[in-house]
Coordinates of C-alpha atoms and ligand atoms in Angstrom, one line a residue:
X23 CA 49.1 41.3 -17.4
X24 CA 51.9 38.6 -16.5
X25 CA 51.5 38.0 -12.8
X26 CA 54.0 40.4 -11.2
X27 CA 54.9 39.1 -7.2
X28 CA 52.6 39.8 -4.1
X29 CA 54.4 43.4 -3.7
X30 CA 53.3 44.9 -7.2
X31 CA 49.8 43.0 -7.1
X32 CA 48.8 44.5 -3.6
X33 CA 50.8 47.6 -3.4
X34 CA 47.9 49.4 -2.6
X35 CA 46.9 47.6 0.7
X36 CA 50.5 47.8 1.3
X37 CA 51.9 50.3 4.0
X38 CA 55.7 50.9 2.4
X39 CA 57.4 54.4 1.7
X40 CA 58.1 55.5 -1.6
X41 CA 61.8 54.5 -2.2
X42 CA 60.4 50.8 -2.0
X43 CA 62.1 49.2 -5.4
X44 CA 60.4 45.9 -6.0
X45 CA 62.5 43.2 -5.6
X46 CA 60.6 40.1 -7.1
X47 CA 61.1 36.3 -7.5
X48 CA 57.1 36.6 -8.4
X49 CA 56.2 34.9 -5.2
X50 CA 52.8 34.5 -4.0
X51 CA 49.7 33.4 -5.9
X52 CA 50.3 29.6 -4.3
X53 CA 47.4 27.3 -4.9
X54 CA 44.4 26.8 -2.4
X55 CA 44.1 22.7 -2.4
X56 CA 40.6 21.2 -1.8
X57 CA 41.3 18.4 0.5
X58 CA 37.9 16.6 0.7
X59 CA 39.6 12.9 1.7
X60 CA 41.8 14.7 4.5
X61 CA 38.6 16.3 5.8
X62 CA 36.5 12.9 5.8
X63 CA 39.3 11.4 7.7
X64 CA 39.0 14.1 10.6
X65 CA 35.4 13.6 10.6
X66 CA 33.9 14.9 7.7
X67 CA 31.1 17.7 7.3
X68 CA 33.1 20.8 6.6
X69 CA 35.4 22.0 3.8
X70 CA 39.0 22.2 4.1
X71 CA 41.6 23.8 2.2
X72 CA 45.5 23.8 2.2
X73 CA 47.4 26.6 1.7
X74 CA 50.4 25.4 0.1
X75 CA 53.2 27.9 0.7
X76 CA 55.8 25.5 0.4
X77 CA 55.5 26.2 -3.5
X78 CA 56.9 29.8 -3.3
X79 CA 60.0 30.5 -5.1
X80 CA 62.6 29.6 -2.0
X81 CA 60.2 27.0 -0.4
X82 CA 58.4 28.5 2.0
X83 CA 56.2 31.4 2.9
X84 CA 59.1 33.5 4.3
X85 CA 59.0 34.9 0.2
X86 CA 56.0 37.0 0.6
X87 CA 57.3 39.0 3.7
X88 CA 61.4 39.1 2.3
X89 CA 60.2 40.5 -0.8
X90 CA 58.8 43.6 0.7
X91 CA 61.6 43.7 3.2
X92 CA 63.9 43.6 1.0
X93 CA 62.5 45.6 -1.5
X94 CA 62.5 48.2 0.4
X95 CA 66.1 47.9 1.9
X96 CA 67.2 48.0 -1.5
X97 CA 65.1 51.3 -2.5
X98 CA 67.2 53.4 -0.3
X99 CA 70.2 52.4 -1.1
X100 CA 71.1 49.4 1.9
X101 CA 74.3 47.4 1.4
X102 CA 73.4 44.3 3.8
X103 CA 70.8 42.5 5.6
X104 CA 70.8 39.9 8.6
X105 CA 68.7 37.8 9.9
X106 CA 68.4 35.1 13.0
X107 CA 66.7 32.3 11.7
X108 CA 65.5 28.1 12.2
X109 CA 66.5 28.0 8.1
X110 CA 63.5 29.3 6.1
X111 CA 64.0 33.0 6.4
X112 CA 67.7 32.3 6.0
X113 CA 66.9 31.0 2.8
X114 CA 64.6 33.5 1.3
X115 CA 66.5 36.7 3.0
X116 CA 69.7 35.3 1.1
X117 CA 67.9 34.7 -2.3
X118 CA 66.1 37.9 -2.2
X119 CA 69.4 39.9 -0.9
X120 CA 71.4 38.4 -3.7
X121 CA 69.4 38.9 -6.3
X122 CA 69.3 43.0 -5.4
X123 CA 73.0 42.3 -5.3
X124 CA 73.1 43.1 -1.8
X125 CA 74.6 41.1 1.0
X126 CA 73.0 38.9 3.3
X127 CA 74.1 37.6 6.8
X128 CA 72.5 34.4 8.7
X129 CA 72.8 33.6 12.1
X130 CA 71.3 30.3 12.9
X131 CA 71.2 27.7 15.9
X132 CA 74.0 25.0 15.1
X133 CA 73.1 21.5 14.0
X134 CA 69.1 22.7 14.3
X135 CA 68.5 23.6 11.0
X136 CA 67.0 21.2 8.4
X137 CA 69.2 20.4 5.3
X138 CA 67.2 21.7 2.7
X139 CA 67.3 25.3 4.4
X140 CA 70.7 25.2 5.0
X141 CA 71.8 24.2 2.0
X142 CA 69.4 26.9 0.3
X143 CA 70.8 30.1 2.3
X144 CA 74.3 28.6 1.1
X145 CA 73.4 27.8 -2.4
X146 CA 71.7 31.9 -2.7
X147 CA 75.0 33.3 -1.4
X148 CA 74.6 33.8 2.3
X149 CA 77.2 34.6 4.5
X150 CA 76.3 31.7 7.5
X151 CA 77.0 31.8 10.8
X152 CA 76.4 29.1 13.2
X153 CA 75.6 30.0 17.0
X154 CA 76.5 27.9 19.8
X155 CA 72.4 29.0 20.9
X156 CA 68.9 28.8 20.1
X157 CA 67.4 31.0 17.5
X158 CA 65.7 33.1 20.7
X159 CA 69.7 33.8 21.2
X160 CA 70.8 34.4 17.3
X161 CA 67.7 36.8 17.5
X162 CA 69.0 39.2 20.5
X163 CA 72.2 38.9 18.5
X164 CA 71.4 40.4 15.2
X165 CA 68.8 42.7 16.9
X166 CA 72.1 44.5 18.6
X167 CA 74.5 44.3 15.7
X168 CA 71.7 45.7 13.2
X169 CA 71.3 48.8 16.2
X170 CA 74.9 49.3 16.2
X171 CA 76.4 48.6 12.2
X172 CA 74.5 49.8 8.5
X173 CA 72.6 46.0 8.3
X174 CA 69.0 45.9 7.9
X175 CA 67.2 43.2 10.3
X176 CA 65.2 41.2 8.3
X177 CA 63.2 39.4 11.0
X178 CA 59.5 40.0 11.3
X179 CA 60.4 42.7 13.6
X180 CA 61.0 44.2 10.2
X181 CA 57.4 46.2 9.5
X182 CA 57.5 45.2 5.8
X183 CA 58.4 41.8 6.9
X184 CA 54.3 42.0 8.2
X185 CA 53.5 43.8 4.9
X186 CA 54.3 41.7 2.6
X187 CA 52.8 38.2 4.5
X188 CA 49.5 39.8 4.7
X189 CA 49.1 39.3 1.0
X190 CA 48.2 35.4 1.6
X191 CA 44.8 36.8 3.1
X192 CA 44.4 38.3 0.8
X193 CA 44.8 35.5 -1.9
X194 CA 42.8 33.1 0.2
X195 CA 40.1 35.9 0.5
X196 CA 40.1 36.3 -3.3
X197 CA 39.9 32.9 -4.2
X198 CA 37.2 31.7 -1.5
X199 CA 35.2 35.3 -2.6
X200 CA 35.2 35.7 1.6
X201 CA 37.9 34.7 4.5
X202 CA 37.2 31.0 5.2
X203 CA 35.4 30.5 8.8
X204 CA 38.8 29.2 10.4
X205 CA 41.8 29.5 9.7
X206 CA 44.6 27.0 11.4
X207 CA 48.4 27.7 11.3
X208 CA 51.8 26.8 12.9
X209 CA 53.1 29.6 15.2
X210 CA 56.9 30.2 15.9
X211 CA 58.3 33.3 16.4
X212 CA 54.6 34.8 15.6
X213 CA 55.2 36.9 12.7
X214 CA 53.1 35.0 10.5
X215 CA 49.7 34.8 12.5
X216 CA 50.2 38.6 13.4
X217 CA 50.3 39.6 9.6
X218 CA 47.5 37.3 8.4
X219 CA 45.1 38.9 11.3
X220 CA 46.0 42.3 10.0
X221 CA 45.6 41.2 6.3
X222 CA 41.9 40.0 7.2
X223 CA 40.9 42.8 8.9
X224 CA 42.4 45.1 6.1
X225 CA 40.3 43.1 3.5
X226 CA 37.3 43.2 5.8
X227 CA 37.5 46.9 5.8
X228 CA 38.0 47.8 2.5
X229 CA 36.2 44.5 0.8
X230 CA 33.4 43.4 3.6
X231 CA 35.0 39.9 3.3
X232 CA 34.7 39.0 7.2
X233 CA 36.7 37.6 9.2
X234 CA 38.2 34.5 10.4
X235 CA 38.9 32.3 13.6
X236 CA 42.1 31.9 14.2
X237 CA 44.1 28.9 16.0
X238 CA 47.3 29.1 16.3
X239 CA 49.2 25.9 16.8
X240 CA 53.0 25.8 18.9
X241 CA 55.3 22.6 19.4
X242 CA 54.6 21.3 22.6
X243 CA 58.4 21.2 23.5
X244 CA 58.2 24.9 22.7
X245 CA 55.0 26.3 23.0
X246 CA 55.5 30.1 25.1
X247 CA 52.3 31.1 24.2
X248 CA 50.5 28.6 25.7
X249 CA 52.1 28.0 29.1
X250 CA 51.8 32.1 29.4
X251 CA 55.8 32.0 30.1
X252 CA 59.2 32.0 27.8
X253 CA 61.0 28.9 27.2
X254 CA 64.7 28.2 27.8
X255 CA 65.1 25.1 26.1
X256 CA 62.6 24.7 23.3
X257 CA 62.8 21.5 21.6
X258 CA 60.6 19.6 19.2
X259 CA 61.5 18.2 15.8
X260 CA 59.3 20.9 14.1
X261 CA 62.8 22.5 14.1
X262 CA 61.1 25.7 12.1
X263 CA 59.0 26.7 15.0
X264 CA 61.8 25.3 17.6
X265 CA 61.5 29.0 19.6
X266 CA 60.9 30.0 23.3
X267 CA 60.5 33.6 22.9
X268 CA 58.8 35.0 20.5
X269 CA 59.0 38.3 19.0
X270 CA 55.3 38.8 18.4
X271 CA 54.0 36.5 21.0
X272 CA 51.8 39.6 22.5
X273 CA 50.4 40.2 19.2
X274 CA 49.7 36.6 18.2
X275 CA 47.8 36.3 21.7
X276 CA 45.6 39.3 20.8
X277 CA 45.2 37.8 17.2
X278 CA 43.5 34.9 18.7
X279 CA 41.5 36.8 21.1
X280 CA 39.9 39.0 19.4
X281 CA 39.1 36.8 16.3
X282 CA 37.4 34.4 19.0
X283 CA 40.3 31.9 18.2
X284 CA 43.1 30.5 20.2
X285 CA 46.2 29.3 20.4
X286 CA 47.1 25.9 21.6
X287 CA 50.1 22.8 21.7
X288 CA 50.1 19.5 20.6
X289 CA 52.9 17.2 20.6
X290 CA 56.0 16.2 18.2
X291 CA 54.1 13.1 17.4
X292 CA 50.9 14.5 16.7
X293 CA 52.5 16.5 14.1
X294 CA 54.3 14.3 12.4
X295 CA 51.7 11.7 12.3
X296 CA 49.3 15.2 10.4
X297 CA 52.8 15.3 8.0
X298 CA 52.0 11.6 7.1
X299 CA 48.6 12.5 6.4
X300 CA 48.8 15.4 4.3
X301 CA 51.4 13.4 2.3
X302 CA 49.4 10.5 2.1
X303 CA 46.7 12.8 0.8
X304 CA 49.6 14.3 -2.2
X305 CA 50.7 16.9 -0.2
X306 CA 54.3 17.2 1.2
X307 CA 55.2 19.4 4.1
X308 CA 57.9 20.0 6.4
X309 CA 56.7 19.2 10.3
X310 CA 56.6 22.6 11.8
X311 CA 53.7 22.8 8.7
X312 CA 51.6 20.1 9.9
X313 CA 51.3 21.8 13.2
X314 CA 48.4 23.7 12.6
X315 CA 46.5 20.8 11.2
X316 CA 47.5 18.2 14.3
X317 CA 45.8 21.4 16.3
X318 CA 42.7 21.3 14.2
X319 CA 42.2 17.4 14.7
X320 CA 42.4 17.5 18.2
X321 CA 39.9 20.4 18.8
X322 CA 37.6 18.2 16.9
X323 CA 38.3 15.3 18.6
X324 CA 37.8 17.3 21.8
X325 CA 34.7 18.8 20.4
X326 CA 35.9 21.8 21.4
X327 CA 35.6 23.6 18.2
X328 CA 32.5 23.9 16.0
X329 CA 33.4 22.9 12.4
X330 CA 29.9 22.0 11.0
X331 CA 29.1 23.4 7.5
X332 CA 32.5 26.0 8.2
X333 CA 34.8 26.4 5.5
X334 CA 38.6 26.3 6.8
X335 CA 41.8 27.1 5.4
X336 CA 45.1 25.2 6.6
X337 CA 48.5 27.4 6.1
X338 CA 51.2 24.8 5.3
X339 CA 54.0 27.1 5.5
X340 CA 56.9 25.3 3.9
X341 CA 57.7 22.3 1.8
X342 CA 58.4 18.8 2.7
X343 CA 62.0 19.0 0.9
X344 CA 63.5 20.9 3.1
X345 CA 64.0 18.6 5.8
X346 CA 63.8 15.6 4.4
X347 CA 66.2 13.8 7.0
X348 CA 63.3 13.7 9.3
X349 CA 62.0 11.4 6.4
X350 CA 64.9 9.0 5.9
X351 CA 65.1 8.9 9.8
X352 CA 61.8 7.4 9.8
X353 CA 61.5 4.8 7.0
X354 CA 63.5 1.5 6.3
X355 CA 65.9 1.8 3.0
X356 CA 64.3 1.2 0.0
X357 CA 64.7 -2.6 -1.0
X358 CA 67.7 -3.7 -3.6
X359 CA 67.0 -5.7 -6.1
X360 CA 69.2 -7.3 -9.4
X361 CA 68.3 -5.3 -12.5
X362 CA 65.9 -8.2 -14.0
X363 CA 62.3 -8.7 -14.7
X364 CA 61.9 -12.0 -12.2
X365 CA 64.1 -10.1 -9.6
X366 CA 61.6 -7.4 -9.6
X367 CA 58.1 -9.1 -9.7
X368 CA 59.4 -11.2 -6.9
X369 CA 59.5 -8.4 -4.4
X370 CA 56.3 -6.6 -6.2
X371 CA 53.9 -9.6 -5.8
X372 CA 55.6 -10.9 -2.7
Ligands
F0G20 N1 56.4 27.3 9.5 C1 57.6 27.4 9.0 C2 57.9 26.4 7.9 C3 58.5 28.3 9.5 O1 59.7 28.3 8.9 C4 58.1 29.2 10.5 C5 59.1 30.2 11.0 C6 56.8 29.1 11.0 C7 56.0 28.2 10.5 C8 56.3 30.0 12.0 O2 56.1 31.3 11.6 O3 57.7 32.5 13.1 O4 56.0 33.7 11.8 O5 55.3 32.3 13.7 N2 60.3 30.2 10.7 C9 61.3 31.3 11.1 C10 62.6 31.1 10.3 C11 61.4 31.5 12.5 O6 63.6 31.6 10.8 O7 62.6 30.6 9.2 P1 56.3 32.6 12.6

């Protein structure tokens, strides 16, 4: 059978009502990278994998949850969706909206979202709104025009949002034949971590396939969770996870306790020297999906997490092409040369 999205394929683990109408761009099914010369490099002597959700149909992870969300929305018989977003559920909620024909609303922080998100929630149809805020503000916004007005919220406070992002444990526990001894992620608004803990423990239940540790990684410049308090200002050029409140920090917390993880902070230049990295090692990511390696280095480095002989998964939630200023910031421009051979073997030998 032709591979038919993450809802169809694990409808049965899936908690949705009946009026759900799939609504597919056959996300999911991303590819689980060995990354033996990345693992060396942080030390060597356990197996790590990437998770590359940046090759979903809009980009980034954000498919698996929207399609369920959405999905349903559409099944009984919504007109219009909004969402507060850093750019990647913009993106997806306005692809996913516009292909059911429905309309899609996006209210995101001004001048603090990457180009390639931006442009994408534009390019699928979106109506866009820019705040004078952070997202933590375009959040409490959409929250009380979706109470008040026929718009569905399509932020993870959304059930099915959760639903649908559980899938990728699933995936990883399908491919590995068990969940993978750690598993490291980027934590923003804490959706993400929430549904992959309940997708293990699902799987675990019905499948015996165990369960993982789980560290969480925040932006230092916005990292809630770890100080214990919200933050007013969140800043951090991991613009996806740039978020001082978030909606499912209470259930992200107990994620890590109870799977005898945790969640930690490192700093703006830790992650984008992981970004380097993983690029150097053929895999491009945006920042915010660096994160939960940069956290995974420097518990080694610490020695404050045993990796020997454990098998660990890294999610990279989104792809490097979506904010690929932060690239052009950071290198020189790309040499000019006159369109001849001796022109060109000067500067390549030189
Ligand atoms: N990585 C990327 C690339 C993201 O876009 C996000 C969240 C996260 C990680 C964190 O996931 O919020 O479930 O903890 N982006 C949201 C957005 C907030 O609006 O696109 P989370």
């Amino acid at each position: 059978m032709a591979y038919p999205g993450v809802l169809e394929r694990y409808r049965s683990y899936l908690d949705i009502p009946e009026h759900t109408k799939t609504v597919t761009l056959l996300e999911g099914d991303t590819p689980l990278i060995p990354m033996p010369r990345l693992a060396e490099e942080l030390g060597g002597g356990f197996e790590l994998f990437v998770k590359y959700e940046g090759l979903n149909p809009t980009g980034s992870f954000k498919d698996r949850g929207m399609t369920v969300a959405i999905s349903e929305a559409y099944g009984r018989g919504a007109k219009a969706v909004i969402c507060a977003s850093t750019g990647n559920t913009s993106a997806s909620a306005a692809a996913y909206a516009n292909r059911a024909g429905m309309k899609a609303v996006v209210i995101i922080p001004e001048g603090k979202v990457a180009a390639g998100k931006l442009a994408g929630a534009i390019a699928y149809g979106a109506q866009v709104v820019q705040i004078r805020g952070s997202f933590d503000d375009a959040l409490t916004l959409v929250m009380k025009i979706s109470d008040q007005h026929p718009i569905v919220l399509v932020n993870s406070l959304n059930p099915y949002r959760l639903e649908g992002q559980k899938s990728s444990a699933f995936e990883i526990c399908d491919v590995l034949g068990a969940a993978p001894d750690i598993l490291c992620l980027p934590v923003g608004n804490a959706g993400n971590i929430t549904a992959y803990w309940m997708g293990f423990r699902q799987y675990n239940e019905r499948n015996k396939t165990g369960l993982p540790q789980i560290l969480g990684v925040q932006a230092a410049g916005s990292a809630p969770l770890v100080l214990g308090h919200p933050v007013d200002n969140p800043e951090t050029v991991a613009t996806a996870i740039r978020i001082g409140k978030p909606a499912r920090g209470e259930q992200a917390l107990e994620a890590a306790e109870e799977s005898k993880g945790k969640i930690i902070a490192r700093s703006d230049e830790d992650i984008l020297y992981m970004q380097q990295r993983l690029a150097a090692n053929g895999v491009w990511v945006e920042p915010a999906s660096a994160a939960g390696l940069a956290g995974l280095k420097a518990e080694i480095e610490a020695g404050t997490l045993d990796v020997q002989g454990k098998r660990i998964v890294a999610i990279c939630t989104g792809h490097g092409m979506k904010d690929p200023d932060i690239i052009v910031k950071q290198m020189t421009t790309p040499e000019v040369v006159d369109a001849n051979l001796q022109a060109l073997e000067e500067v390549l030998i030189k």
